[in-house]
Amino acid sequence: MAIDEDPEGNEDAAFERAGLSFLNCRVLEIGCGDGRLTSRYAHRAASIIAIDPDSEAVAELATALPGVDTRAVSIQELSLPPSSVDVALFSWSL
Amino acid sequence: MVDALRRAHRMIAPHGMVVDVHPTAAPPPVDVNGRAIGNVVTDDGIERHAAADAAIPAVVNDGLFALERVIEFDFFTYGDTIDELRDYIVENWRDARIDDDVVQRTRLALTEVPPGVRPRVLERVRLTILRPRRSAT
């Protein structure tokens, strides 16, 4: 299957225009899916917790990006200490 | 959705931010060479995205966040064929489909354009940055 998502790179360009590099940030990504967006900033972030209720998609992400803390939960089920992340990224999930 | 933003507010540091990326409520058109053929049909996508749109001003008006920036952009998904694109959307989008009449019209449109032109779906996407203003109540 040759599905091609955003080959123009408009999403990356929008993040760049907004000054969002997530460099050395502690990121919580909500609705990470299989990590399409995660993979674009993972090398710059200090740490990533990536959550999604879809356990199969989360398993794919965990295989592709083993350094990411993946959890198959919704944000309603997630418990984190206050002020424990720098960025909460709602990835097509709000 | 407001609840999700409130939960995020509790987890982010005072200097931190919320970044929200989601499609606008506009129905996503199926497009061939810049010509809209029809729309992707979603059972509740328009309402869901409209609710997400409404959640942002709700938490801003509540004083929980300050709106820092909004950027919109086009996100295209291409298939080699309309059948491939139709199958992908059914399998990967939530409760969405391309109806048969749009598939047929897209096939016809593809015969009228130069070889190599691929069918695509356009989503208008909004990126929003919010900064925390005060402690959640």
Coordinates of C-alpha atoms in Angstrom, one line a residue, chain A:
Chain A
M1 CA 0.0 0.0 0.0
A2 CA 1.4 3.4 -1.0
I3 CA -0.4 5.8 1.2
D4 CA 1.5 9.0 1.6
E5 CA 0.7 11.4 4.4
D6 CA 1.7 15.0 4.2
P7 CA 4.5 14.6 1.6
E8 CA 4.6 18.4 1.4
G9 CA 5.7 18.6 5.0
N10 CA 3.1 21.1 5.9
E11 CA 2.8 19.8 9.4
D12 CA 6.5 20.0 10.0
A13 CA 6.5 23.5 8.6
A14 CA 3.7 24.6 10.9
F15 CA 5.6 23.3 13.9
E16 CA 8.6 25.2 12.7
R17 CA 6.7 28.4 12.2
A18 CA 5.3 28.1 15.7
G19 CA 8.9 27.6 17.1
L20 CA 8.1 24.2 18.4
S21 CA 11.2 22.0 18.4
F22 CA 10.6 20.4 21.8
L23 CA 14.4 20.5 22.3
N24 CA 15.3 19.1 25.7
C25 CA 11.6 19.1 26.7
R26 CA 9.7 16.5 28.8
V27 CA 6.8 15.8 26.4
L28 CA 3.5 14.1 27.1
E29 CA 1.9 13.1 23.8
I30 CA -1.8 12.4 24.1
G31 CA -3.2 10.3 21.3
C32 CA 0.1 9.2 19.9
G33 CA -1.2 6.4 17.7
D34 CA 1.6 4.5 16.0
G35 CA 3.9 7.5 16.5
R36 CA 3.7 9.3 13.2
L37 CA 4.2 12.6 14.9
T38 CA 6.3 11.3 17.8
S39 CA 9.1 10.2 15.4
R40 CA 9.5 13.7 14.2
Y41 CA 10.6 15.2 17.5
A42 CA 11.7 12.1 19.5
H43 CA 15.4 12.8 18.8
R44 CA 15.2 16.3 20.3
A45 CA 13.1 15.7 23.4
A46 CA 14.6 15.0 26.8
S47 CA 11.9 12.4 27.5
I48 CA 8.6 11.4 26.1
I49 CA 5.5 9.7 27.6
A50 CA 3.3 8.7 24.7
I51 CA -0.3 7.5 25.5
D52 CA -3.1 6.2 23.4
P53 CA -6.0 3.8 24.3
D54 CA -5.2 1.8 21.1
S55 CA -2.8 -0.8 22.5
E56 CA -1.9 -2.2 19.0
A57 CA -0.8 1.3 17.8
V58 CA 1.1 1.9 21.0
A59 CA 2.9 -1.4 20.6
E60 CA 4.0 -0.4 17.1
L61 CA 5.4 2.9 18.5
A62 CA 7.2 1.1 21.3
T63 CA 8.9 -1.1 18.8
A64 CA 9.8 1.7 16.5
L65 CA 10.9 4.1 19.3
P66 CA 12.1 2.0 22.2
G67 CA 13.3 5.0 24.2
V68 CA 9.7 6.4 24.5
D69 CA 7.7 5.6 27.6
T70 CA 4.5 4.2 25.9
R71 CA 1.3 3.5 27.8
A72 CA -2.0 2.2 26.4
V73 CA -4.2 4.5 28.4
S74 CA -6.4 7.6 27.9
I75 CA -5.5 10.9 29.6
Q76 CA -8.4 10.2 32.0
E77 CA -6.6 7.0 33.1
L78 CA -3.1 8.6 33.3
S79 CA -1.7 9.6 36.6
L80 CA 1.4 11.8 36.6
P81 CA 2.8 14.1 39.3
P82 CA 2.0 17.8 39.0
S83 CA 4.4 19.9 36.8
S84 CA 6.1 16.7 35.6
V85 CA 6.1 17.6 31.9
D86 CA 7.0 20.7 29.9
V87 CA 4.7 20.0 26.9
A88 CA 1.4 18.3 26.6
L89 CA 0.8 17.6 23.0
F90 CA -2.7 16.6 21.9
S91 CA -1.9 14.7 18.7
W92 CA -5.1 14.9 16.7
S93 CA -6.8 13.7 19.8
L94 CA -8.6 16.5 21.6

